[in-house]
């Protein structure tokens, strides 16, 4: 397993992985690879973006993580926007290793805190909790349909 910077050349394959991962439980979304590619391309084009992919021994993408560097009031943070592992490889430690590699990378760049938002589901909560993440009771996510 190798972990490398995600670039535009990875978009097509990463988009297929993204759609497949988020169309399965617990998310059960309705992503198409084309729509996922547009999302990832836009996010990757942000000057503050940083992304990584996990490649298996055959150099297929089996995991990806993408986020943005952000200045907070007292520190530099990294907000994970997208993070997924191929559904056929869940439970193999790829997500843990990928998150660890990204953590090391952003820490070298001055990040003191990682922020993420995820679905409120037992499997996501337990995964992040096992890696030392905790909930933020003061925060509330809101949206409005237009």
PDB file of C-alpha atoms in Angstrom:
ATOM      1  CA  UNK A   1       0.000   0.000   0.000  1.00  0.00           C
ATOM      2  CA  UNK A   2       1.327   3.417  -0.915  1.00  0.00           C
ATOM      3  CA  UNK A   3      -0.084   6.839  -0.097  1.00  0.00           C
ATOM      4  CA  UNK A   4       0.480   9.676  -2.542  1.00  0.00           C
ATOM      5  CA  UNK A   5      -0.817  13.150  -3.247  1.00  0.00           C
ATOM      6  CA  UNK A   6      -4.080  13.098  -5.187  1.00  0.00           C
ATOM      7  CA  UNK A   7      -3.921  15.106  -8.407  1.00  0.00           C
ATOM      8  CA  UNK A   8      -6.208  15.685 -11.383  1.00  0.00           C
ATOM      9  CA  UNK A   9      -4.901  12.497 -12.999  1.00  0.00           C
ATOM     10  CA  UNK A  10      -6.619  10.519 -10.214  1.00  0.00           C
ATOM     11  CA  UNK A  11     -10.030  12.192 -10.625  1.00  0.00           C
ATOM     12  CA  UNK A  12     -11.788   9.617 -12.832  1.00  0.00           C
ATOM     13  CA  UNK A  13     -10.817   6.620 -10.725  1.00  0.00           C
ATOM     14  CA  UNK A  14     -11.321   8.466  -7.419  1.00  0.00           C
ATOM     15  CA  UNK A  15     -14.775   9.590  -8.573  1.00  0.00           C
ATOM     16  CA  UNK A  16     -15.851   6.002  -9.215  1.00  0.00           C
ATOM     17  CA  UNK A  17     -14.590   5.006  -5.770  1.00  0.00           C
ATOM     18  CA  UNK A  18     -16.378   7.982  -4.189  1.00  0.00           C
ATOM     19  CA  UNK A  19     -19.729   7.208  -5.853  1.00  0.00           C
ATOM     20  CA  UNK A  20     -19.522   3.535  -4.971  1.00  0.00           C
ATOM     21  CA  UNK A  21     -18.547   4.207  -1.352  1.00  0.00           C
ATOM     22  CA  UNK A  22     -21.210   6.822  -0.634  1.00  0.00           C
ATOM     23  CA  UNK A  23     -24.004   4.964  -2.435  1.00  0.00           C
ATOM     24  CA  UNK A  24     -23.732   2.134   0.106  1.00  0.00           C
ATOM     25  CA  UNK A  25     -24.799   2.069   3.769  1.00  0.00           C
ATOM     26  CA  UNK A  26     -24.716   3.941   5.990  1.00  0.00           C
ATOM     27  CA  UNK A  27     -24.947   6.882   3.539  1.00  0.00           C
ATOM     28  CA  UNK A  28     -27.099   5.394   0.757  1.00  0.00           C
ATOM     29  CA  UNK A  29     -26.606   8.450  -1.476  1.00  0.00           C
ATOM     30  CA  UNK A  30     -27.285   8.609  -5.229  1.00  0.00           C
ATOM     31  CA  UNK A  31     -23.931   9.704  -6.658  1.00  0.00           C
ATOM     32  CA  UNK A  32     -22.982   9.134 -10.273  1.00  0.00           C
ATOM     33  CA  UNK A  33     -19.265   8.979 -11.097  1.00  0.00           C
ATOM     34  CA  UNK A  34     -19.726  12.045 -13.316  1.00  0.00           C
ATOM     35  CA  UNK A  35     -21.313  14.116 -10.547  1.00  0.00           C
ATOM     36  CA  UNK A  36     -18.682  12.903  -8.067  1.00  0.00           C
ATOM     37  CA  UNK A  37     -15.934  13.935 -10.493  1.00  0.00           C
ATOM     38  CA  UNK A  38     -17.358  17.461 -10.699  1.00  0.00           C
ATOM     39  CA  UNK A  39     -17.434  17.678  -6.906  1.00  0.00           C
ATOM     40  CA  UNK A  40     -13.896  16.391  -6.428  1.00  0.00           C
ATOM     41  CA  UNK A  41     -12.517  18.509  -9.272  1.00  0.00           C
ATOM     42  CA  UNK A  42     -14.008  21.668  -7.767  1.00  0.00           C
ATOM     43  CA  UNK A  43     -12.717  20.814  -4.308  1.00  0.00           C
ATOM     44  CA  UNK A  44      -9.247  19.917  -5.585  1.00  0.00           C
ATOM     45  CA  UNK A  45      -9.012  23.222  -7.475  1.00  0.00           C
ATOM     46  CA  UNK A  46      -9.181  25.172  -4.201  1.00  0.00           C
ATOM     47  CA  UNK A  47      -5.775  26.697  -3.374  1.00  0.00           C
ATOM     48  CA  UNK A  48      -6.074  25.522   0.225  1.00  0.00           C
ATOM     49  CA  UNK A  49      -6.941  21.921  -0.706  1.00  0.00           C
ATOM     50  CA  UNK A  50      -4.825  18.906   0.116  1.00  0.00           C
ATOM     51  CA  UNK A  51      -5.700  15.368  -0.917  1.00  0.00           C
ATOM     52  CA  UNK A  52      -4.224  11.891  -0.800  1.00  0.00           C
ATOM     53  CA  UNK A  53      -5.030   8.515  -2.318  1.00  0.00           C
ATOM     54  CA  UNK A  54      -4.178   5.012  -1.133  1.00  0.00           C
ATOM     55  CA  UNK A  55      -2.971   2.735  -3.929  1.00  0.00           C
ATOM     56  CA  UNK A  56      -2.959  -1.044  -3.668  1.00  0.00           C
ATOM     57  CA  UNK A  57      -0.193  -3.286  -5.043  1.00  0.00           C
ATOM     58  CA  UNK A  58      -1.728  -3.014  -8.536  1.00  0.00           C
ATOM     59  CA  UNK A  59      -1.821   0.810  -8.233  1.00  0.00           C
ATOM     60  CA  UNK A  60      -5.619   0.950  -8.027  1.00  0.00           C
ATOM     61  CA  UNK A  61      -7.110   3.611  -5.776  1.00  0.00           C
ATOM     62  CA  UNK A  62      -8.622   1.937  -2.714  1.00  0.00           C
ATOM     63  CA  UNK A  63      -9.037   5.041  -0.563  1.00  0.00           C
ATOM     64  CA  UNK A  64      -9.050   8.817  -0.780  1.00  0.00           C
ATOM     65  CA  UNK A  65      -9.097  11.799   1.552  1.00  0.00           C
ATOM     66  CA  UNK A  66      -9.532  15.444   0.637  1.00  0.00           C
ATOM     67  CA  UNK A  67      -9.818  18.596   2.690  1.00  0.00           C
ATOM     68  CA  UNK A  68      -8.868  22.239   3.154  1.00  0.00           C
ATOM     69  CA  UNK A  69      -6.437  24.139   5.319  1.00  0.00           C
ATOM     70  CA  UNK A  70      -8.271  26.780   7.338  1.00  0.00           C
ATOM     71  CA  UNK A  71      -7.232  29.502   9.730  1.00  0.00           C
ATOM     72  CA  UNK A  72      -9.200  29.360  12.953  1.00  0.00           C
ATOM     73  CA  UNK A  73      -9.134  32.147  15.544  1.00  0.00           C
ATOM     74  CA  UNK A  74      -6.114  30.755  17.412  1.00  0.00           C
ATOM     75  CA  UNK A  75      -4.661  28.025  15.206  1.00  0.00           C
ATOM     76  CA  UNK A  76      -4.373  26.433  11.803  1.00  0.00           C
ATOM     77  CA  UNK A  77      -6.856  23.626  11.142  1.00  0.00           C
ATOM     78  CA  UNK A  78      -7.498  21.093   8.417  1.00  0.00           C
ATOM     79  CA  UNK A  79     -11.106  20.280   7.597  1.00  0.00           C
ATOM     80  CA  UNK A  80     -11.670  16.886   6.024  1.00  0.00           C
ATOM     81  CA  UNK A  81     -14.337  17.312   3.355  1.00  0.00           C
ATOM     82  CA  UNK A  82     -14.327  13.832   1.802  1.00  0.00           C
ATOM     83  CA  UNK A  83     -12.878  10.552   3.018  1.00  0.00           C
ATOM     84  CA  UNK A  84     -13.749   7.079   1.785  1.00  0.00           C
ATOM     85  CA  UNK A  85     -12.425   3.571   1.267  1.00  0.00           C
ATOM     86  CA  UNK A  86     -13.392   1.086  -1.426  1.00  0.00           C
ATOM     87  CA  UNK A  87     -16.319  -0.986  -0.136  1.00  0.00           C
ATOM     88  CA  UNK A  88     -14.462  -4.201  -1.023  1.00  0.00           C
ATOM     89  CA  UNK A  89     -11.592  -3.187   1.267  1.00  0.00           C
ATOM     90  CA  UNK A  90     -13.412  -1.905   4.358  1.00  0.00           C
ATOM     91  CA  UNK A  91     -12.107  -3.344   7.600  1.00  0.00           C
ATOM     92  CA  UNK A  92      -8.565  -3.812   6.252  1.00  0.00           C
ATOM     93  CA  UNK A  93      -7.123  -0.785   8.049  1.00  0.00           C
ATOM     94  CA  UNK A  94      -6.823   1.317   4.890  1.00  0.00           C
ATOM     95  CA  UNK A  95      -8.925   4.168   6.266  1.00  0.00           C
ATOM     96  CA  UNK A  96      -6.962   4.270   9.507  1.00  0.00           C
ATOM     97  CA  UNK A  97      -3.638   4.302   7.659  1.00  0.00           C
ATOM     98  CA  UNK A  98      -4.811   6.897   5.131  1.00  0.00           C
ATOM     99  CA  UNK A  99      -6.078   9.192   7.878  1.00  0.00           C
ATOM    100  CA  UNK A 100      -2.790   8.714   9.753  1.00  0.00           C
ATOM    101  CA  UNK A 101      -0.751   9.622   6.645  1.00  0.00           C
ATOM    102  CA  UNK A 102      -2.848  12.732   6.016  1.00  0.00           C
ATOM    103  CA  UNK A 103      -2.558  13.711   9.686  1.00  0.00           C
ATOM    104  CA  UNK A 104       1.242  13.503   9.506  1.00  0.00           C
ATOM    105  CA  UNK A 105       1.235  15.518   6.279  1.00  0.00           C
ATOM    106  CA  UNK A 106      -0.919  18.376   7.563  1.00  0.00           C
ATOM    107  CA  UNK A 107       0.847  18.442  10.926  1.00  0.00           C
ATOM    108  CA  UNK A 108       4.124  19.120   9.074  1.00  0.00           C
ATOM    109  CA  UNK A 109       2.351  22.111   7.524  1.00  0.00           C
ATOM    110  CA  UNK A 110       1.459  23.647  10.882  1.00  0.00           C
ATOM    111  CA  UNK A 111      -1.993  22.174  11.474  1.00  0.00           C
ATOM    112  CA  UNK A 112      -2.961  21.843  15.132  1.00  0.00           C
ATOM    113  CA  UNK A 113      -6.515  20.540  14.727  1.00  0.00           C
ATOM    114  CA  UNK A 114      -8.427  18.344  12.296  1.00  0.00           C
ATOM    115  CA  UNK A 115     -12.137  18.991  11.857  1.00  0.00           C
ATOM    116  CA  UNK A 116     -14.637  16.786  10.069  1.00  0.00           C
ATOM    117  CA  UNK A 117     -18.336  16.301   9.688  1.00  0.00           C
ATOM    118  CA  UNK A 118     -19.805  12.857   9.154  1.00  0.00           C
ATOM    119  CA  UNK A 119     -23.093  11.037   9.150  1.00  0.00           C
ATOM    120  CA  UNK A 120     -24.422  10.316  12.625  1.00  0.00           C
ATOM    121  CA  UNK A 121     -24.226   6.528  12.415  1.00  0.00           C
ATOM    122  CA  UNK A 122     -22.734   3.971  14.826  1.00  0.00           C
ATOM    123  CA  UNK A 123     -20.040   2.805  12.387  1.00  0.00           C
ATOM    124  CA  UNK A 124     -18.796   6.313  11.565  1.00  0.00           C
ATOM    125  CA  UNK A 125     -18.954   7.482  15.172  1.00  0.00           C
ATOM    126  CA  UNK A 126     -17.088   4.447  16.488  1.00  0.00           C
ATOM    127  CA  UNK A 127     -14.433   4.634  13.751  1.00  0.00           C
ATOM    128  CA  UNK A 128     -13.499   8.244  14.490  1.00  0.00           C
ATOM    129  CA  UNK A 129     -13.850   7.812  18.255  1.00  0.00           C
ATOM    130  CA  UNK A 130     -11.396   4.889  18.140  1.00  0.00           C
ATOM    131  CA  UNK A 131      -8.876   7.247  16.514  1.00  0.00           C
ATOM    132  CA  UNK A 132      -9.193   9.920  19.206  1.00  0.00           C
ATOM    133  CA  UNK A 133     -11.813  12.187  17.625  1.00  0.00           C
ATOM    134  CA  UNK A 134     -14.625  13.589  19.752  1.00  0.00           C
ATOM    135  CA  UNK A 135     -17.942  15.253  19.043  1.00  0.00           C
ATOM    136  CA  UNK A 136     -18.464  19.007  19.274  1.00  0.00           C
ATOM    137  CA  UNK A 137     -21.689  19.561  21.186  1.00  0.00           C
ATOM    138  CA  UNK A 138     -21.786  23.303  20.494  1.00  0.00           C
ATOM    139  CA  UNK A 139     -21.942  22.874  16.723  1.00  0.00           C
ATOM    140  CA  UNK A 140     -25.109  22.450  14.751  1.00  0.00           C
ATOM    141  CA  UNK A 141     -25.215  21.653  11.063  1.00  0.00           C
ATOM    142  CA  UNK A 142     -28.040  23.364   9.215  1.00  0.00           C
ATOM    143  CA  UNK A 143     -29.234  23.570   5.607  1.00  0.00           C
ATOM    144  CA  UNK A 144     -31.929  25.138   3.487  1.00  0.00           C
ATOM    145  CA  UNK A 145     -33.356  23.754   0.245  1.00  0.00           C
ATOM    146  CA  UNK A 146     -33.535  26.313  -2.556  1.00  0.00           C
TER     147      UNK A 146
END
